[in-house]
PDB file of C-alpha atoms and ligand atoms in Angstrom:
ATOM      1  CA  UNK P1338      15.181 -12.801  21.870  1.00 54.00           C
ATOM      2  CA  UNK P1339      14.990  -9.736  24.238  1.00 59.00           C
ATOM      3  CA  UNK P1340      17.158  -6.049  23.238  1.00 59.00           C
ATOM      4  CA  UNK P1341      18.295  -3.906  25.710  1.00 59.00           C
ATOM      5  CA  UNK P1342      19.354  -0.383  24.866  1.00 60.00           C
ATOM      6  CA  UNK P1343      21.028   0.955  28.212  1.00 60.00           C
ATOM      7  CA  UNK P1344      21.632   4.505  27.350  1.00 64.00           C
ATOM      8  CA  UNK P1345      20.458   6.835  24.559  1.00 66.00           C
ATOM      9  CA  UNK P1346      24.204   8.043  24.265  1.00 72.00           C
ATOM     10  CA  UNK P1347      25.970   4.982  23.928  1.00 67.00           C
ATOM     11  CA  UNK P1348      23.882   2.253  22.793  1.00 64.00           C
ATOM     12  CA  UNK P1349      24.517  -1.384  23.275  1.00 64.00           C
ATOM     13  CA  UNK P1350      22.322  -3.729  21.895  1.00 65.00           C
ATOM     14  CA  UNK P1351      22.356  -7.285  22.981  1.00 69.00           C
ATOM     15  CA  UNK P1352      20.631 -10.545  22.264  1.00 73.00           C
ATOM     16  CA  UNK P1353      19.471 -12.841  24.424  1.00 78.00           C
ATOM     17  CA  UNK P1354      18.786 -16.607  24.012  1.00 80.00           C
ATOM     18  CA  UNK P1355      15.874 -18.007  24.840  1.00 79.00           C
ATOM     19  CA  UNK P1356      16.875 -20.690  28.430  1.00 82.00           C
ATOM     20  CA  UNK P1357      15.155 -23.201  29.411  1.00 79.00           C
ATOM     21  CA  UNK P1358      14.248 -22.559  33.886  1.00 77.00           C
ATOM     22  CA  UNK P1359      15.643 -26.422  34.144  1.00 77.00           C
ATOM     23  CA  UNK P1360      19.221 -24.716  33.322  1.00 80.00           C
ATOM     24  CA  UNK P1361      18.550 -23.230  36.829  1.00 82.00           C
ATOM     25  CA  UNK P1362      20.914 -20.014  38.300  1.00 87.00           C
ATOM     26  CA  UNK P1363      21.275 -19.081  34.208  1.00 89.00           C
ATOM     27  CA  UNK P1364      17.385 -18.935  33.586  1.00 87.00           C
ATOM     28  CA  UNK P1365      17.444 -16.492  36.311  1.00 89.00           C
ATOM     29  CA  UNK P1366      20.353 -14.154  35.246  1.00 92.00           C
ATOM     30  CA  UNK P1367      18.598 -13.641  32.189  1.00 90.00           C
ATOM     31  CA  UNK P1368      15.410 -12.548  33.803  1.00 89.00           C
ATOM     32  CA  UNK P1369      17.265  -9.863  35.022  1.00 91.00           C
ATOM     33  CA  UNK P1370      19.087  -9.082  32.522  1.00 89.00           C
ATOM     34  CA  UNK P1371      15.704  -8.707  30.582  1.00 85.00           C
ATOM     35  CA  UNK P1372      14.212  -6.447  32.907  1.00 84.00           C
ATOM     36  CA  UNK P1373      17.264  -4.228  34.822  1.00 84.00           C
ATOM     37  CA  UNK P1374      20.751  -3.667  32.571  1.00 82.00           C
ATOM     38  CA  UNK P1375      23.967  -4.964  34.437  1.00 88.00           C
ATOM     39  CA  UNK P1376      27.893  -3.906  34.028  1.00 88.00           C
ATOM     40  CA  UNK P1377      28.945  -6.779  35.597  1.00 91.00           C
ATOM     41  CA  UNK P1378      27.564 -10.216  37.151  1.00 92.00           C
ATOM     42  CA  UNK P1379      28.603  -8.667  40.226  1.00 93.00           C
ATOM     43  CA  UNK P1380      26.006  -5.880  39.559  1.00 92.00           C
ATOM     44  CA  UNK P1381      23.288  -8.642  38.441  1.00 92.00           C
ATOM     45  CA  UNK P1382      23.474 -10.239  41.863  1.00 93.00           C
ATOM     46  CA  UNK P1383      23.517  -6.405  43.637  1.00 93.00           C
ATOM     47  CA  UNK P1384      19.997  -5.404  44.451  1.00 91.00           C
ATOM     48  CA  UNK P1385      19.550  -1.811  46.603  1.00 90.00           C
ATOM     49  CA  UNK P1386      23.468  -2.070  47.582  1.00 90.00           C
ATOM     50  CA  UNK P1387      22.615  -6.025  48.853  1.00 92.00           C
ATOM     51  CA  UNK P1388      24.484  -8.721  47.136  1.00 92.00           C
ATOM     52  CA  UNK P1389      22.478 -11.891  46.686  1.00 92.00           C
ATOM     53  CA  UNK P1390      24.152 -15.287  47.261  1.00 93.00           C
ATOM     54  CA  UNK P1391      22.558 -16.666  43.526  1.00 92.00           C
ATOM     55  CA  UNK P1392      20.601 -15.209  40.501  1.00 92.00           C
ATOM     56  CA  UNK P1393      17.970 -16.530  42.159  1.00 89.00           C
ATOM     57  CA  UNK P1394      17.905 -14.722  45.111  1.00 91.00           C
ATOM     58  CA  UNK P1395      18.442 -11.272  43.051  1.00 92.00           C
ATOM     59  CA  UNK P1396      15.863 -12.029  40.752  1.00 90.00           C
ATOM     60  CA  UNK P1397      13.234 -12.464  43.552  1.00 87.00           C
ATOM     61  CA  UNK P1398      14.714  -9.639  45.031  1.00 90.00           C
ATOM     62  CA  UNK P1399      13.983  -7.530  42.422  1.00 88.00           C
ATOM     63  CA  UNK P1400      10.123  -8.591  42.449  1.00 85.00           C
ATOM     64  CA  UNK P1401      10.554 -10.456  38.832  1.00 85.00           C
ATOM     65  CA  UNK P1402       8.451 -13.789  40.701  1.00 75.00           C
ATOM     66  CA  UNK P1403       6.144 -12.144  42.449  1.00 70.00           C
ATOM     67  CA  UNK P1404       2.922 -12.189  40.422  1.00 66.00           C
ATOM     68  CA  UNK P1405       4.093 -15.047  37.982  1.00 70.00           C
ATOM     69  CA  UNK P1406       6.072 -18.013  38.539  1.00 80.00           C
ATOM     70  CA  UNK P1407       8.968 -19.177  36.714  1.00 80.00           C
ATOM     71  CA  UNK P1408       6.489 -21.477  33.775  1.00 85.00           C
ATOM     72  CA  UNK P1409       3.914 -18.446  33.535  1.00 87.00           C
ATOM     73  CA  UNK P1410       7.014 -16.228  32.817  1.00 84.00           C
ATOM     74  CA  UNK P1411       8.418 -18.789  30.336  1.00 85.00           C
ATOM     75  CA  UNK P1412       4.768 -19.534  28.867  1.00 91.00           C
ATOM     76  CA  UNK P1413       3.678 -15.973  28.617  1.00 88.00           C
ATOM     77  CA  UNK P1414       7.112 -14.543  27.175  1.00 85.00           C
ATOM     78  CA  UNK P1415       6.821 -17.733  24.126  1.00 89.00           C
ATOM     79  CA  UNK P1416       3.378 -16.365  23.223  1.00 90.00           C
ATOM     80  CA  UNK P1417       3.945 -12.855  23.584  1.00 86.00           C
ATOM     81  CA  UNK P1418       7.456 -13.797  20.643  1.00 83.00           C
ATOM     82  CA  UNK P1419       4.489 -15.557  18.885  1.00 88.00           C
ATOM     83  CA  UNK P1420       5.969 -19.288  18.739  1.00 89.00           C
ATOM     84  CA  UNK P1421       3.774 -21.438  17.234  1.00 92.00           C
ATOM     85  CA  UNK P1422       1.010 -24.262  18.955  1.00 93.00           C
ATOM     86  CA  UNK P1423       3.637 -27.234  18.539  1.00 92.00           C
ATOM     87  CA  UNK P1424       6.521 -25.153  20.115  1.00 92.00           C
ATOM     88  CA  UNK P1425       4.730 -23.633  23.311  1.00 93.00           C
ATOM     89  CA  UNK P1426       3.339 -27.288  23.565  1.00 94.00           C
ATOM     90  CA  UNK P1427       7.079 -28.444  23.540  1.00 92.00           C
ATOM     91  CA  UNK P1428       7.881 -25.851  25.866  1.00 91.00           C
ATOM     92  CA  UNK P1429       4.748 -26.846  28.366  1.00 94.00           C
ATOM     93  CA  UNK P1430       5.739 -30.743  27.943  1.00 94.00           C
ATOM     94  CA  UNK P1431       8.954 -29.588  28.720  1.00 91.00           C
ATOM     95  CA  UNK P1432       8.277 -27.911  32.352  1.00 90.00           C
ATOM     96  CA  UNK P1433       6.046 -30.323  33.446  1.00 93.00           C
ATOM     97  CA  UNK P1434       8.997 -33.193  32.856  1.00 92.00           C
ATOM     98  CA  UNK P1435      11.060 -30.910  34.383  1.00 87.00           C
ATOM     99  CA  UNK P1436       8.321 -30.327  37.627  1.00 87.00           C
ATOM    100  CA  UNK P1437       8.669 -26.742  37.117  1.00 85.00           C
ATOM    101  CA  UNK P1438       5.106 -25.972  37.248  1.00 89.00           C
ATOM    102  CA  UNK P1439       3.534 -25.576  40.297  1.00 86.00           C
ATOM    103  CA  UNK P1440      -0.170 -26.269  39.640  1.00 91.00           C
ATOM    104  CA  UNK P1441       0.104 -27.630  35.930  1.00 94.00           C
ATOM    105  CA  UNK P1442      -3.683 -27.770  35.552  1.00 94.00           C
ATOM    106  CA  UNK P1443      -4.402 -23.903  35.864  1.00 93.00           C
ATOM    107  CA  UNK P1444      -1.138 -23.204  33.714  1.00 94.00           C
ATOM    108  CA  UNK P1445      -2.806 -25.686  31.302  1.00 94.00           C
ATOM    109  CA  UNK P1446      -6.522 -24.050  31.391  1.00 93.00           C
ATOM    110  CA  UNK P1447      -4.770 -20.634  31.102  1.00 93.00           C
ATOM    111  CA  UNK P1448      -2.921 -21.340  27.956  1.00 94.00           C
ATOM    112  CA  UNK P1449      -4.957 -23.695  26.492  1.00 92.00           C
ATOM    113  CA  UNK P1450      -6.013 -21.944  23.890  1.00 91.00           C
ATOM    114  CA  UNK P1451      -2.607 -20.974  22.612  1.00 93.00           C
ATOM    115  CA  UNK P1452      -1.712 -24.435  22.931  1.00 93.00           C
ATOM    116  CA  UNK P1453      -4.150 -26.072  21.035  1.00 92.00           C
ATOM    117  CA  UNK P1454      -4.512 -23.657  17.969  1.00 89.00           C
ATOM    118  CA  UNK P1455      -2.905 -26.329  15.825  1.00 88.00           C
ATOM    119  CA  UNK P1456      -6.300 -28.387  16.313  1.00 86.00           C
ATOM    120  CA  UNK P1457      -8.836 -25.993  15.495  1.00 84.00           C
ATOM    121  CA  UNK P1458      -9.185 -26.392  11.404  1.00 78.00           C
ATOM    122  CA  UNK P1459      -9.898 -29.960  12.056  1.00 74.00           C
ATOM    123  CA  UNK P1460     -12.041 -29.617  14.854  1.00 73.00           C
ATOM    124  CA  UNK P1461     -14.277 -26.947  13.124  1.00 67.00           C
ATOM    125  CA  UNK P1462     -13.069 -24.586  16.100  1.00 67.00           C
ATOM    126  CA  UNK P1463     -14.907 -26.636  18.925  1.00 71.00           C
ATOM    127  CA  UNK P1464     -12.877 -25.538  22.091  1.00 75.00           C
ATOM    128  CA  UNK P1465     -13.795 -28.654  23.728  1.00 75.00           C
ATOM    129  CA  UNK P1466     -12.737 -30.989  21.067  1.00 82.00           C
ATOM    130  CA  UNK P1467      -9.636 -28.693  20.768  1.00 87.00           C
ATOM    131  CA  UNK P1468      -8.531 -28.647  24.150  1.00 89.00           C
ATOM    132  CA  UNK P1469      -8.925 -32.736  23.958  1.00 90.00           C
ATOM    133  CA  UNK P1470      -6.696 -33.162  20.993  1.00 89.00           C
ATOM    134  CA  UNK P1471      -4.096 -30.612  22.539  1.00 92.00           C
ATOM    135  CA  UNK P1472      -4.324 -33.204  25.631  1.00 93.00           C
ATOM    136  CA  UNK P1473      -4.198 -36.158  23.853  1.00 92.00           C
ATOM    137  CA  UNK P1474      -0.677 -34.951  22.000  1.00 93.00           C
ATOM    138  CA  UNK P1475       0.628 -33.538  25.274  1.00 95.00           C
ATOM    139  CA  UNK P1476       0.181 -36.644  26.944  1.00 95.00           C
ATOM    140  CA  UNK P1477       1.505 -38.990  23.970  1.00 94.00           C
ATOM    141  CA  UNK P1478       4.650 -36.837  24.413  1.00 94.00           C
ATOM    142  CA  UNK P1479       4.609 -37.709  28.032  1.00 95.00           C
ATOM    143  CA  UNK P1480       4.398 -41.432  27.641  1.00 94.00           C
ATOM    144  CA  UNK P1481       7.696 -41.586  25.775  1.00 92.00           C
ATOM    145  CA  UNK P1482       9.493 -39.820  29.227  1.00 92.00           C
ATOM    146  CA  UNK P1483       7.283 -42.252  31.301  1.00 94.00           C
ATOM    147  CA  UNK P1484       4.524 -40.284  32.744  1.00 94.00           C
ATOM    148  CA  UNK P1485       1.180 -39.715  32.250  1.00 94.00           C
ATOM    149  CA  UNK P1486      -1.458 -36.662  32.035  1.00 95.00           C
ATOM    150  CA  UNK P1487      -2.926 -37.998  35.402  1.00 94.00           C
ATOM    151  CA  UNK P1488       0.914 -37.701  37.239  1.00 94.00           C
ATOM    152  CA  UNK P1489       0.213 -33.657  36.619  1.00 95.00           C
ATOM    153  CA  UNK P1490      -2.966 -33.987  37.936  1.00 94.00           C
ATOM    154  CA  UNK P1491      -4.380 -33.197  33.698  1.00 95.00           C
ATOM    155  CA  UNK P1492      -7.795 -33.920  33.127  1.00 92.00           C
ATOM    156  CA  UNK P1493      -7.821 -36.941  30.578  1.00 91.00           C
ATOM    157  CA  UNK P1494      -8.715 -35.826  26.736  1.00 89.00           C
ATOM    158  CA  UNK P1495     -12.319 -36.746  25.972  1.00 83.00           C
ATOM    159  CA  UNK P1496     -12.109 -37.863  22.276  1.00 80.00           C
ATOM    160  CA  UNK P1497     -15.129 -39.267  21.156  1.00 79.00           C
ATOM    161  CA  UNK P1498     -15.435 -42.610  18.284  1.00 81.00           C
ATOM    162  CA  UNK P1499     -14.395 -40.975  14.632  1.00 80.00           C
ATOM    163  CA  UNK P1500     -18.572 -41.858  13.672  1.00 85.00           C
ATOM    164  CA  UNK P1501     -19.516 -39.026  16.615  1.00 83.00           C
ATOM    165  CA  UNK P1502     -16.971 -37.361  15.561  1.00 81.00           C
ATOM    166  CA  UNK P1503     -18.003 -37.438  12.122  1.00 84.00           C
ATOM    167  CA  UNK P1504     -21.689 -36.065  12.663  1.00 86.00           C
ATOM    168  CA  UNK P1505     -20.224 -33.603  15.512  1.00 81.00           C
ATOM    169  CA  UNK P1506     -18.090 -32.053  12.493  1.00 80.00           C
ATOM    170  CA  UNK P1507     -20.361 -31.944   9.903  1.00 85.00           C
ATOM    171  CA  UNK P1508     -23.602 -30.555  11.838  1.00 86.00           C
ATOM    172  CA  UNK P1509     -21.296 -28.145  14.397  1.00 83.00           C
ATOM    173  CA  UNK P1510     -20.435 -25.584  11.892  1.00 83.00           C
ATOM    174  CA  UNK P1511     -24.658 -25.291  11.344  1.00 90.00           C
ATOM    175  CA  UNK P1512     -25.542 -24.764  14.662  1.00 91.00           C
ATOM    176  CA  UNK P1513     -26.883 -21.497  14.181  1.00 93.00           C
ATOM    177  CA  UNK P1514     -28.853 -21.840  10.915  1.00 95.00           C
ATOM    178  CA  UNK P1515     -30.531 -25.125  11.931  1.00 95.00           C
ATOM    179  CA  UNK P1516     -31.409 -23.155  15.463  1.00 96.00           C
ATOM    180  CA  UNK P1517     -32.236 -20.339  13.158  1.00 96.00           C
ATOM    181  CA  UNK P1518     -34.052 -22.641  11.139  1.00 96.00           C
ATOM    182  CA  UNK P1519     -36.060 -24.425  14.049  1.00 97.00           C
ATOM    183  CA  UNK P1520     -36.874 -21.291  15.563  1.00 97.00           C
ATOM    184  CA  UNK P1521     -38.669 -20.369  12.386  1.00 97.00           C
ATOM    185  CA  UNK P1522     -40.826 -23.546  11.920  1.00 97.00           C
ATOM    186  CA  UNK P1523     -41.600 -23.501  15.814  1.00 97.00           C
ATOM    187  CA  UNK P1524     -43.437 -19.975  14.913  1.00 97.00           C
ATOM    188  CA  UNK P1525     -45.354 -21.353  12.065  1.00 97.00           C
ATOM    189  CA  UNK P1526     -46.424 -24.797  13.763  1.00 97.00           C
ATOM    190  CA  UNK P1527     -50.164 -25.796  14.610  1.00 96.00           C
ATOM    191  CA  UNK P1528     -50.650 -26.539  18.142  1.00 96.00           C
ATOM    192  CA  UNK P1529     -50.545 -30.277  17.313  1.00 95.00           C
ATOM    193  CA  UNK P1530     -47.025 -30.032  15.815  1.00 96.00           C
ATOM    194  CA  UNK P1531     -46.602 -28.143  18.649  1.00 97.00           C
ATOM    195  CA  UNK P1532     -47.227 -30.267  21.439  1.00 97.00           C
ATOM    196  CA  UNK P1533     -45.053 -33.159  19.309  1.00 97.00           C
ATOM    197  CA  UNK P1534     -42.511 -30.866  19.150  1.00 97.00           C
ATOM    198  CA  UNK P1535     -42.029 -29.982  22.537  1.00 97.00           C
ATOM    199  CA  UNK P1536     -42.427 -33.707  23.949  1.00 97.00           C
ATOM    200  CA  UNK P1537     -39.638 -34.582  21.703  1.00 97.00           C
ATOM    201  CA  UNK P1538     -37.361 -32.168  22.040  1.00 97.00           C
ATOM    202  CA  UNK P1539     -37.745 -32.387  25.892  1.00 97.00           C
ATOM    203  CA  UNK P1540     -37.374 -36.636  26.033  1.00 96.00           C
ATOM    204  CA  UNK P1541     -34.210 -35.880  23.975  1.00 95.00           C
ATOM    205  CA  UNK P1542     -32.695 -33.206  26.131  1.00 94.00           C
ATOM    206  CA  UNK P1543     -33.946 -35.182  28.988  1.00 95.00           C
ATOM    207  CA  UNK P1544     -32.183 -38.268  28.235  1.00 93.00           C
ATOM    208  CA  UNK P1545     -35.757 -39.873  28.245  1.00 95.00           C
ATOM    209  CA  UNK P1546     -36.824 -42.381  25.992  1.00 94.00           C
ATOM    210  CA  UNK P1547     -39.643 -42.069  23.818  1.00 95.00           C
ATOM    211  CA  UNK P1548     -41.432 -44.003  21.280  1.00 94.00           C
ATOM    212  CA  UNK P1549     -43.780 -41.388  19.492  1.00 92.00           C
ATOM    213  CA  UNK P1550     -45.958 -42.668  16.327  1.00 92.00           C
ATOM    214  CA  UNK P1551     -47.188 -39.388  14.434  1.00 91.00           C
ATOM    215  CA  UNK P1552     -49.614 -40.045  11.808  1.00 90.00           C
ATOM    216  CA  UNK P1553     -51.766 -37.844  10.024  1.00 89.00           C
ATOM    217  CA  UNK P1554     -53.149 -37.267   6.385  1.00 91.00           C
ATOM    218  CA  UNK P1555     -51.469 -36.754   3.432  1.00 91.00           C
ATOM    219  CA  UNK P1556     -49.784 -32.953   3.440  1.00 92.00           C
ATOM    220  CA  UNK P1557     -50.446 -32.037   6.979  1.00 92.00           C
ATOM    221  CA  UNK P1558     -46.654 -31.246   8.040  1.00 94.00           C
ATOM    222  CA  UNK P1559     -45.441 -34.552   9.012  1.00 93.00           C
ATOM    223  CA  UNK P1560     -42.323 -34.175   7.020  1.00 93.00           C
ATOM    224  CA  UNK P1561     -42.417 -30.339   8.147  1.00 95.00           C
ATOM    225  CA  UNK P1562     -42.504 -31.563  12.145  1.00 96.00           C
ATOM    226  CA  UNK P1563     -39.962 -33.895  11.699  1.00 94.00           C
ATOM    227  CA  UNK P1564     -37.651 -31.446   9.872  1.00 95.00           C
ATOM    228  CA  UNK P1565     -37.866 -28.843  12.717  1.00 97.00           C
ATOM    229  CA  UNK P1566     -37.046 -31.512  15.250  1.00 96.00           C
ATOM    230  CA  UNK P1567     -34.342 -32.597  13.277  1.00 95.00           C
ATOM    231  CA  UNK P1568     -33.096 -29.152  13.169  1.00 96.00           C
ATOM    232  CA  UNK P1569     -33.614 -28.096  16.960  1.00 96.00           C
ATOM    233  CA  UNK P1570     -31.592 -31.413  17.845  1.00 95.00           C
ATOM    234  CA  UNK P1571     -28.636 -30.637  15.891  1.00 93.00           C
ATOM    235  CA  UNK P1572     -28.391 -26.975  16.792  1.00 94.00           C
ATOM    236  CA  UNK P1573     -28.137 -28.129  20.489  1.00 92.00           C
ATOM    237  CA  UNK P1574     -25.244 -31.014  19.418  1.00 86.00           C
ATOM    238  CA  UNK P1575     -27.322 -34.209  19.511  1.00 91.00           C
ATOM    239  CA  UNK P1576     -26.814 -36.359  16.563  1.00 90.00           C
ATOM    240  CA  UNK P1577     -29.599 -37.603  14.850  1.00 93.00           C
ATOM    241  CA  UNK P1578     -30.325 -40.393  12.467  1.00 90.00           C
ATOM    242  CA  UNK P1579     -33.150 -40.254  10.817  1.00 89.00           C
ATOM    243  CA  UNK P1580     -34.171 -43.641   8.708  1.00 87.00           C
ATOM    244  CA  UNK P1581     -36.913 -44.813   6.992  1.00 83.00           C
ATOM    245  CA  UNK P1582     -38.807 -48.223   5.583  1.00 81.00           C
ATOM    246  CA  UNK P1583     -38.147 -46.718   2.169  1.00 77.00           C
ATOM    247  CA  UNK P1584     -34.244 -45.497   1.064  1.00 72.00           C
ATOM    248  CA  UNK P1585     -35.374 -42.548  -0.529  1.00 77.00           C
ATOM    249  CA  UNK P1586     -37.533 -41.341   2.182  1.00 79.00           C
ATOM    250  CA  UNK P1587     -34.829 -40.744   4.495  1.00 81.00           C
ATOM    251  CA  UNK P1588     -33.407 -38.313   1.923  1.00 81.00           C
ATOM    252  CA  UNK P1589     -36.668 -35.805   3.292  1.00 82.00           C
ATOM    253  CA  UNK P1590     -34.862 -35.456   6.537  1.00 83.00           C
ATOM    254  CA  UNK P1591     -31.317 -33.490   7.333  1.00 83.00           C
ATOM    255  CA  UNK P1592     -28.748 -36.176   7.917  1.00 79.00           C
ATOM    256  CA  UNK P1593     -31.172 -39.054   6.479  1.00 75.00           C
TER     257      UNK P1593
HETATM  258  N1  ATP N2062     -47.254 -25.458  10.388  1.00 55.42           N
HETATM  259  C1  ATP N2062     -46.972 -25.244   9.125  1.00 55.42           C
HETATM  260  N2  ATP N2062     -46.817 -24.007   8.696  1.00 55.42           N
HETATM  261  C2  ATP N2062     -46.537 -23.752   7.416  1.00 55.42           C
HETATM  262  N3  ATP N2062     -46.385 -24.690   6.486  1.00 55.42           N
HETATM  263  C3  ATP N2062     -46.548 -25.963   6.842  1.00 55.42           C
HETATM  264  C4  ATP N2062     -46.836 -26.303   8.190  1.00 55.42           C
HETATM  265  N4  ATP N2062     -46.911 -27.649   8.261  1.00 55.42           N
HETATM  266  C5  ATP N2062     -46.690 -28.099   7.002  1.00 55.42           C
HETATM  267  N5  ATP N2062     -46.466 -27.100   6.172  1.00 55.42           N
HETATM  268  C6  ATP N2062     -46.203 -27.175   4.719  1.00 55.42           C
HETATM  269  O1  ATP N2062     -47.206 -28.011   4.146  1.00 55.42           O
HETATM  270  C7  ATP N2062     -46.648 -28.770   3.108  1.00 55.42           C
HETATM  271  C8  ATP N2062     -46.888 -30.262   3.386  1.00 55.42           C
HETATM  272  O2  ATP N2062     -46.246 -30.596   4.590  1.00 55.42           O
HETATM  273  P1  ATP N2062     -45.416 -31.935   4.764  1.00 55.42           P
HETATM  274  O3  ATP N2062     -44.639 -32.269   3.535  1.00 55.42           O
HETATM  275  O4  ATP N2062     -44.667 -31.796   6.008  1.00 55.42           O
HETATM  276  O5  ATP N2062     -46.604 -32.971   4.908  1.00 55.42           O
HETATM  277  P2  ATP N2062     -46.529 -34.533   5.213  1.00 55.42           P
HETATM  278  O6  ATP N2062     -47.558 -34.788   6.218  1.00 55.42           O
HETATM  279  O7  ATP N2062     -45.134 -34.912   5.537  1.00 55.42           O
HETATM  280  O8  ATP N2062     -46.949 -35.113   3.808  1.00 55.42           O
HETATM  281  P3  ATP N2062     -46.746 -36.628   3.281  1.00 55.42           P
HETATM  282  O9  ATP N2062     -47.657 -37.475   4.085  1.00 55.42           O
HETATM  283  O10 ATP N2062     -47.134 -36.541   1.853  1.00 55.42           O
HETATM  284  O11 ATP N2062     -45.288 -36.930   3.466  1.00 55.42           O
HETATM  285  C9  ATP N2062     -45.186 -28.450   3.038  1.00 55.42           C
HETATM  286  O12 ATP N2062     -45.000 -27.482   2.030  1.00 55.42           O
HETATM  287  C10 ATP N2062     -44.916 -27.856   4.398  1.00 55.42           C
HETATM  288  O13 ATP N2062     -43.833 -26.927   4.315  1.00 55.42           O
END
């Protein structure tokens, strides 16, 4: 809904309907209307005493294109009314079906975050699991009009199994205390724990396989080590599973 007040003296107040850029010549009277006040439609096609052959034409006369296209202006003018995730993804699924986005894609990356605010309780606020879920509902939408995310040139939504998804979810939101946590131990370690430390952590960053055996005396920070790996590993987004020969031994290690 837009208000125009064209004089101080006389005020007329009108509202206008929000219209969709597929309904074509009428999207673009009511760009101007929004931005210049008209007497007649004869005066919404007259641009510096010129008389444009369509809406169209007087609307790009007037400079209203220039910076944005026709989906930016419809994208940025439903965030800036404050519709909601679902609706500006309507509104998104909407323009593509109707090809009025140029280059979907960078539309896409620059609204993504408005779009996929519906996602973010469940996804523990992870932009990239966020963004994937917005995807993943856009392009359900698009299946039922026969296209697909890759006709738009979309990247594909990278969901992972609901058992990653699982650990990503719970350990995600402790990212910080477990780095937190990690940094501490690293500061107290021996140089033994140390060295064990590092090679792990840097096989596991690596992508390297490793088969380390650890073994030391009763008390020496075996369990301590082990902890602080566990820790590092999480705060960087790996998923660990820690097990053991004996049920409640696992329970010694975070996520065991
Ligand atoms: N580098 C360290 N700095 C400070 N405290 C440490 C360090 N290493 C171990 N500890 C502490 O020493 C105690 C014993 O360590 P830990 O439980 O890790 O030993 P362990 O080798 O796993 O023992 P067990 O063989 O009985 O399981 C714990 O209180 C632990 O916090």
């Amino acid at each position: 809904m837009h208000v125009i007040q064209c004089s101080a003296k006389h005020p007329h107040i009108c509202h206008l309907d929000i219209v969709r850029p597929s309904q074509g010549n009428v999207f673009y009277l009511r760009a101007i209307l929004q931005n210049h006040p008209v007497k007649s439609f004869t005066d919404a096609l007259t641009v510096d005493n010129i008389k444009a052959s369509s809406f169209q034409e007087a609307a790009t006369m007037l400079g209203l294109f220039v910076d944005q296209n026709k989906a930016q202006y419809m994208m940025q003018e439903a965030v800036s009314a404050l519709h909601t995730p679902a609706e500006l993804c309507f509104l998104f699924l909407h323009l593509l079906i109707n090809d009025c986005i140029i280059e979907p894609l960078a539309l896409w990356q620059e609204y993504m975050h408005e779009l996929s605010k519906d996602f973010m309780p469940q996804c523990s606020h992870d932009i990239h699991l966020v963004g994937s879920h917005a995807l993943q509902s856009i392009g359900d939408s698009l299946e039922e009009h026969g296209k697909v995310l890759n006709d738009y040139g979309l990247p594909q939504p990278t969901l992972p199994s609901s058992e990653v998804l699982h650990e990503w979810l719970k350990w995600n939101p402790l990212a910080a205390a477990n780095a937190s946590n990690a940094h501490e131990a690293y500061s107290l370690m021996t140089d033994k724990q140390h060295l064990i430390f590092d090679k792990v952590i840097h096989c596991a960053v690596n992508n390297t396989p490793l088969c380390a055996f650890i073994n030391r005396k009763v008390g020496r920070g075996k369990t301590f080590l082990i902890n602080a790996i566990c820790n590092k590993l999480q705060s960087l987004n790996h998923i660990v599973l820690p097990t053991a020969t004996a049920t409640s031994a696992t329970l010694l290690y975070p996520g065991g």
